[in-house]
Amino acid sequence: RKEVEQDPGPFNVPEGATVAFNCTYSNSASQSFFWYRQDCRKEPKLLMSVYSSGNEDGRFTAQLNRASQYISLLIRDSKLSDSATYLCVVIPNDYKLSFGAGTTVTVRA
Amino acid sequence: DAGVIQSPRHEVTEMGQEVTLRCKPISGHNSLFWYRQTMMRGLELLIYFNNNVPIDDSGMPEDRFSAKMPNASFSTLKIQPSEPRDSAVYFCASSLGQGGRQFFGPGTRLTVL
């Protein structure tokens, strides 16, 4: 079983829609969780950290469910510029980031 | 404010040739990571340095791959001899502290013919 698994999508949504997707992780001892964004042919960039209590950053909301070992990302009022691949990242130990394969989101006009 | 710098941005070489990828981390960062990204395997950590010392090279695929960090501002990833299956995008990332936020360079797109 992979350490981090994501639905690859693609999720095709119209502008203004809400889109949400999950990521599951296998190591129950994992302590740190992140969402990274990767645009086509670019490097991954940190979108947001995921905290136990859930957190928001503008139109983006991240949730952590330790019992079921998954994290989620919700994008409200989606913009064309939100089109990207979203990478789920779990840190099972001090430094080693485990990346999911990514969920592709395409926002259409 | 310069981010992580990688060179070359693109490399096309023939099977059997030596390839050297270069990385300059963000000034002041003491942790450096080399990753490889392919469609099939996604992003994989190859090796991690802390304070110029290799800490974890368990992700290095085989002996053809080697990495060095001679000082705090420079690292290389070498493949010798290169093979077509090494074709991928190689990212370097740096962070302040081993658990700090990692900043990625723009990557080197390697094609081995």
mmCIF file of C-alpha atoms in Angstrom:
data_model
loop_
_atom_site.group_PDB
_atom_site.id
_atom_site.type_symbol
_atom_site.label_atom_id
_atom_site.label_comp_id
_atom_site.label_asym_id
_atom_site.label_seq_id
_atom_site.Cartn_x
_atom_site.Cartn_y
_atom_site.Cartn_z
ATOM 1 C CA ARG A 1 0.000 0.000 0.000
ATOM 2 C CA LYS A 2 1.320 3.444 -0.892
ATOM 3 C CA GLU A 3 2.081 5.823 1.964
ATOM 4 C CA VAL A 4 -0.123 8.514 0.479
ATOM 5 C CA GLU A 5 -2.964 7.953 -1.957
ATOM 6 C CA GLN A 6 -5.008 10.482 -3.858
ATOM 7 C CA ASP A 7 -7.812 10.406 -6.391
ATOM 8 C CA PRO A 8 -6.002 11.553 -9.531
ATOM 9 C CA GLY A 9 -9.130 13.198 -10.934
ATOM 10 C CA PRO A 10 -9.375 15.163 -13.071
ATOM 11 C CA PHE A 11 -12.003 17.264 -11.423
ATOM 12 C CA ASN A 12 -13.509 19.525 -14.076
ATOM 13 C CA VAL A 13 -15.565 22.292 -12.511
ATOM 14 C CA PRO A 14 -17.079 25.573 -13.694
ATOM 15 C CA GLU A 15 -15.875 28.869 -12.311
ATOM 16 C CA GLY A 16 -17.499 29.659 -9.012
ATOM 17 C CA ALA A 17 -18.108 26.034 -8.103
ATOM 18 C CA THR A 18 -16.888 24.275 -4.991
ATOM 19 C CA VAL A 19 -14.590 21.315 -5.392
ATOM 20 C CA ALA A 20 -13.294 19.013 -2.702
ATOM 21 C CA PHE A 21 -11.054 15.976 -2.661
ATOM 22 C CA ASN A 22 -9.333 13.736 -0.155
ATOM 23 C CA CYS A 23 -6.046 12.054 0.442
ATOM 24 C CA THR A 24 -5.440 8.996 2.621
ATOM 25 C CA TYR A 25 -2.233 8.106 4.411
ATOM 26 C CA SER A 26 -1.036 4.806 5.801
ATOM 27 C CA ASN A 27 1.293 5.772 8.657
ATOM 28 C CA SER A 28 -0.819 6.492 11.709
ATOM 29 C CA ALA A 29 2.189 8.074 13.428
ATOM 30 C CA SER A 30 2.389 10.871 10.854
ATOM 31 C CA GLN A 31 2.414 14.262 12.500
ATOM 32 C CA SER A 32 2.576 16.853 9.751
ATOM 33 C CA PHE A 33 0.373 17.326 6.741
ATOM 34 C CA PHE A 34 0.387 19.768 3.865
ATOM 35 C CA TRP A 35 -1.180 20.569 0.553
ATOM 36 C CA TYR A 36 1.174 21.604 -2.233
ATOM 37 C CA ARG A 37 0.154 22.996 -5.572
ATOM 38 C CA GLN A 38 1.966 22.182 -8.801
ATOM 39 C CA ASP A 39 1.276 23.963 -12.053
ATOM 40 C CA CYS A 40 2.076 22.289 -15.334
ATOM 41 C CA ARG A 41 5.833 21.986 -15.838
ATOM 42 C CA LYS A 42 6.550 23.951 -12.672
ATOM 43 C CA GLU A 43 7.855 23.100 -9.234
ATOM 44 C CA PRO A 44 5.595 22.202 -6.304
ATOM 45 C CA LYS A 45 4.763 25.094 -4.010
ATOM 46 C CA LEU A 46 3.312 24.971 -0.534
ATOM 47 C CA LEU A 47 -0.382 25.867 -0.567
ATOM 48 C CA MET A 48 -1.174 25.370 3.092
ATOM 49 C CA SER A 49 -0.420 23.337 6.151
ATOM 50 C CA VAL A 50 -3.157 21.147 7.596
ATOM 51 C CA TYR A 51 -3.821 21.453 11.302
ATOM 52 C CA SER A 52 -5.690 19.053 13.552
ATOM 53 C CA SER A 53 -8.528 21.480 14.098
ATOM 54 C CA GLY A 54 -8.872 22.266 10.407
ATOM 55 C CA ASN A 55 -7.892 25.560 8.891
ATOM 56 C CA GLU A 56 -8.852 28.035 6.222
ATOM 57 C CA ASP A 57 -6.839 30.236 3.966
ATOM 58 C CA GLY A 58 -9.143 32.410 1.944
ATOM 59 C CA ARG A 59 -11.159 30.172 -0.341
ATOM 60 C CA PHE A 60 -9.233 27.068 0.694
ATOM 61 C CA THR A 61 -10.169 24.860 3.625
ATOM 62 C CA ALA A 62 -8.114 21.916 4.826
ATOM 63 C CA GLN A 63 -9.292 19.231 7.228
ATOM 64 C CA LEU A 64 -7.546 16.373 8.996
ATOM 65 C CA ASN A 65 -9.276 13.213 10.156
ATOM 66 C CA ARG A 66 -6.803 11.203 12.194
ATOM 67 C CA ALA A 67 -9.224 8.421 13.010
ATOM 68 C CA SER A 68 -9.783 7.624 9.356
ATOM 69 C CA GLN A 69 -6.326 8.778 8.311
ATOM 70 C CA TYR A 70 -7.256 11.223 5.619
ATOM 71 C CA ILE A 71 -6.927 14.900 4.862
ATOM 72 C CA SER A 72 -9.110 16.948 2.599
ATOM 73 C CA LEU A 73 -8.957 20.137 0.613
ATOM 74 C CA LEU A 74 -11.968 22.205 -0.332
ATOM 75 C CA ILE A 75 -11.857 25.077 -2.769
ATOM 76 C CA ARG A 76 -14.776 27.498 -2.731
ATOM 77 C CA ASP A 77 -15.715 29.918 -5.488
ATOM 78 C CA SER A 78 -13.137 28.351 -7.771
ATOM 79 C CA LYS A 79 -11.186 30.542 -10.172
ATOM 80 C CA LEU A 80 -9.576 29.719 -13.486
ATOM 81 C CA SER A 81 -6.236 30.228 -11.767
ATOM 82 C CA ASP A 82 -6.996 27.375 -9.387
ATOM 83 C CA SER A 83 -6.420 24.925 -12.232
ATOM 84 C CA ALA A 84 -3.439 22.868 -11.125
ATOM 85 C CA THR A 85 -2.412 19.578 -9.596
ATOM 86 C CA TYR A 86 -2.788 19.449 -5.836
ATOM 87 C CA LEU A 87 -0.306 17.255 -4.014
ATOM 88 C CA CYS A 88 -1.044 15.806 -0.623
ATOM 89 C CA VAL A 89 2.075 15.669 1.545
ATOM 90 C CA VAL A 90 2.553 13.712 4.734
ATOM 91 C CA ILE A 91 5.629 13.769 6.923
ATOM 92 C CA PRO A 92 5.921 10.419 8.707
ATOM 93 C CA ASN A 93 9.150 11.430 10.451
ATOM 94 C CA ASP A 94 11.215 14.550 10.935
ATOM 95 C CA TYR A 95 12.025 15.466 7.372
ATOM 96 C CA LYS A 96 10.940 12.975 4.753
ATOM 97 C CA LEU A 97 8.020 14.307 2.771
ATOM 98 C CA SER A 98 5.801 11.608 1.281
ATOM 99 C CA PHE A 99 3.937 12.958 -1.714
ATOM 100 C CA GLY A 100 0.716 11.723 -3.160
ATOM 101 C CA ALA A 101 0.511 11.408 -6.916
ATOM 102 C CA GLY A 102 -1.663 14.503 -7.094
ATOM 103 C CA THR A 103 -5.243 15.451 -7.884
ATOM 104 C CA THR A 104 -5.760 17.441 -11.066
ATOM 105 C CA VAL A 105 -8.308 20.230 -10.958
ATOM 106 C CA THR A 106 -9.435 22.056 -14.071
ATOM 107 C CA VAL A 107 -11.652 25.091 -13.689
ATOM 108 C CA ARG A 108 -13.480 26.088 -16.871
ATOM 109 C CA ALA A 109 -14.975 29.426 -17.765
ATOM 110 C CA ASP B 1 15.153 37.369 -3.194
ATOM 111 C CA ALA B 2 16.631 34.383 -4.990
ATOM 112 C CA GLY B 3 14.978 31.057 -4.480
ATOM 113 C CA VAL B 4 16.534 27.678 -5.066
ATOM 114 C CA ILE B 5 18.553 27.757 -8.267
ATOM 115 C CA GLN B 6 19.015 24.714 -10.452
ATOM 116 C CA SER B 7 21.001 24.193 -13.615
ATOM 117 C CA PRO B 8 20.671 23.234 -16.304
ATOM 118 C CA ARG B 9 16.922 23.664 -16.752
ATOM 119 C CA HIS B 10 16.882 21.143 -19.552
ATOM 120 C CA GLU B 11 19.329 18.420 -20.428
ATOM 121 C CA VAL B 12 19.208 16.049 -23.349
ATOM 122 C CA THR B 13 21.879 13.401 -23.484
ATOM 123 C CA GLU B 14 22.559 10.015 -24.932
ATOM 124 C CA MET B 15 22.525 6.773 -23.031
ATOM 125 C CA GLY B 16 25.860 6.083 -21.382
ATOM 126 C CA GLN B 17 26.818 9.704 -20.934
ATOM 127 C CA GLU B 18 27.524 11.312 -17.572
ATOM 128 C CA VAL B 19 25.002 13.872 -16.386
ATOM 129 C CA THR B 20 25.596 16.412 -13.616
ATOM 130 C CA LEU B 21 22.759 18.425 -12.149
ATOM 131 C CA ARG B 22 23.456 21.433 -9.978
ATOM 132 C CA CYS B 23 21.645 23.142 -7.156
ATOM 133 C CA LYS B 24 22.170 26.274 -5.120
ATOM 134 C CA PRO B 25 19.931 26.305 -2.043
ATOM 135 C CA ILE B 26 18.422 29.395 -0.492
ATOM 136 C CA SER B 27 21.052 31.231 1.507
ATOM 137 C CA GLY B 28 20.864 30.282 5.163
ATOM 138 C CA HIS B 29 19.011 27.029 4.599
ATOM 139 C CA ASN B 30 20.864 24.084 6.064
ATOM 140 C CA SER B 31 18.804 21.211 4.666
ATOM 141 C CA LEU B 32 18.847 20.182 1.025
ATOM 142 C CA PHE B 33 16.799 17.565 -0.773
ATOM 143 C CA TRP B 34 16.986 16.006 -4.226
ATOM 144 C CA TYR B 35 13.742 14.663 -5.701
ATOM 145 C CA ARG B 36 12.822 12.948 -8.937
ATOM 146 C CA GLN B 37 9.395 13.231 -10.542
ATOM 147 C CA THR B 38 7.974 10.937 -13.196
ATOM 148 C CA MET B 39 4.463 10.268 -14.379
ATOM 149 C CA MET B 40 4.668 6.676 -13.216
ATOM 150 C CA ARG B 41 6.175 7.164 -9.772
ATOM 151 C CA GLY B 42 5.332 10.758 -8.862
ATOM 152 C CA LEU B 43 7.720 12.689 -6.619
ATOM 153 C CA GLU B 44 10.361 10.597 -4.890
ATOM 154 C CA LEU B 45 12.996 11.709 -2.430
ATOM 155 C CA LEU B 46 16.436 10.633 -3.626
ATOM 156 C CA ILE B 47 18.727 12.026 -0.942
ATOM 157 C CA TYR B 48 18.687 14.464 1.948
ATOM 158 C CA PHE B 49 21.579 16.554 3.311
ATOM 159 C CA ASN B 50 21.666 18.333 6.620
ATOM 160 C CA ASN B 51 24.519 20.773 7.212
ATOM 161 C CA ASN B 52 26.232 19.430 4.066
ATOM 162 C CA VAL B 53 26.199 15.857 5.380
ATOM 163 C CA PRO B 54 24.156 13.160 3.607
ATOM 164 C CA ILE B 55 21.631 11.892 6.136
ATOM 165 C CA ASP B 56 19.376 9.668 4.062
ATOM 166 C CA ASP B 57 20.283 8.318 0.637
ATOM 167 C CA SER B 58 17.895 5.388 0.716
ATOM 168 C CA GLY B 59 16.012 6.815 -2.236
ATOM 169 C CA MET B 60 19.005 6.807 -4.574
ATOM 170 C CA PRO B 61 17.997 4.210 -7.147
ATOM 171 C CA GLU B 62 21.352 2.562 -7.729
ATOM 172 C CA ASP B 63 25.090 3.055 -7.789
ATOM 173 C CA ARG B 64 24.909 5.034 -10.986
ATOM 174 C CA PHE B 65 23.528 7.903 -8.913
ATOM 175 C CA SER B 66 25.705 9.956 -6.579
ATOM 176 C CA ALA B 67 25.245 13.279 -4.826
ATOM 177 C CA LYS B 68 27.610 15.660 -3.125
ATOM 178 C CA MET B 69 27.336 18.825 -1.124
ATOM 179 C CA PRO B 70 30.836 20.281 -0.821
ATOM 180 C CA ASN B 71 29.607 23.446 0.897
ATOM 181 C CA ALA B 72 26.443 25.076 2.168
ATOM 182 C CA SER B 73 25.687 26.800 -1.110
ATOM 183 C CA PHE B 74 26.142 24.055 -3.682
ATOM 184 C CA SER B 75 25.117 20.503 -4.379
ATOM 185 C CA THR B 76 25.399 18.185 -7.355
ATOM 186 C CA LEU B 77 23.544 15.074 -8.436
ATOM 187 C CA LYS B 78 25.466 12.931 -10.869
ATOM 188 C CA ILE B 79 24.277 10.051 -12.999
ATOM 189 C CA GLN B 80 26.923 7.898 -14.614
ATOM 190 C CA PRO B 81 26.257 6.214 -16.927
ATOM 191 C CA SER B 82 22.824 7.576 -17.734
ATOM 192 C CA GLU B 83 20.017 5.370 -19.038
ATOM 193 C CA PRO B 84 16.724 6.197 -20.777
ATOM 194 C CA ARG B 85 14.770 5.237 -17.647
ATOM 195 C CA ASP B 86 16.500 8.086 -15.811
ATOM 196 C CA SER B 87 14.481 10.558 -17.881
ATOM 197 C CA ALA B 88 12.515 12.647 -15.401
ATOM 198 C CA VAL B 89 12.326 16.049 -13.784
ATOM 199 C CA TYR B 90 14.825 16.390 -10.963
ATOM 200 C CA PHE B 91 13.980 18.903 -8.263
ATOM 201 C CA CYS B 92 16.209 20.311 -5.575
ATOM 202 C CA ALA B 93 14.593 21.740 -2.452
ATOM 203 C CA SER B 94 15.979 23.451 0.625
ATOM 204 C CA SER B 95 14.669 24.257 4.053
ATOM 205 C CA LEU B 96 15.717 25.912 7.272
ATOM 206 C CA GLY B 97 16.005 22.968 9.581
ATOM 207 C CA GLN B 98 15.144 19.430 8.612
ATOM 208 C CA GLY B 99 11.469 19.833 9.393
ATOM 209 C CA GLY B 100 11.081 23.282 7.951
ATOM 210 C CA ARG B 101 9.060 24.316 4.953
ATOM 211 C CA GLN B 102 10.741 23.075 1.786
ATOM 212 C CA PHE B 103 11.212 25.436 -1.111
ATOM 213 C CA PHE B 104 11.637 23.796 -4.484
ATOM 214 C CA GLY B 105 13.824 24.892 -7.358
ATOM 215 C CA PRO B 106 12.431 25.035 -10.899
ATOM 216 C CA GLY B 107 13.745 21.584 -11.690
ATOM 217 C CA THR B 108 15.959 20.072 -14.368
ATOM 218 C CA ARG B 109 14.112 18.224 -17.110
ATOM 219 C CA LEU B 110 16.383 15.350 -18.119
ATOM 220 C CA THR B 111 15.908 13.346 -21.269
ATOM 221 C CA VAL B 112 18.194 10.398 -21.908
ATOM 222 C CA LEU B 113 17.955 9.090 -25.463
#
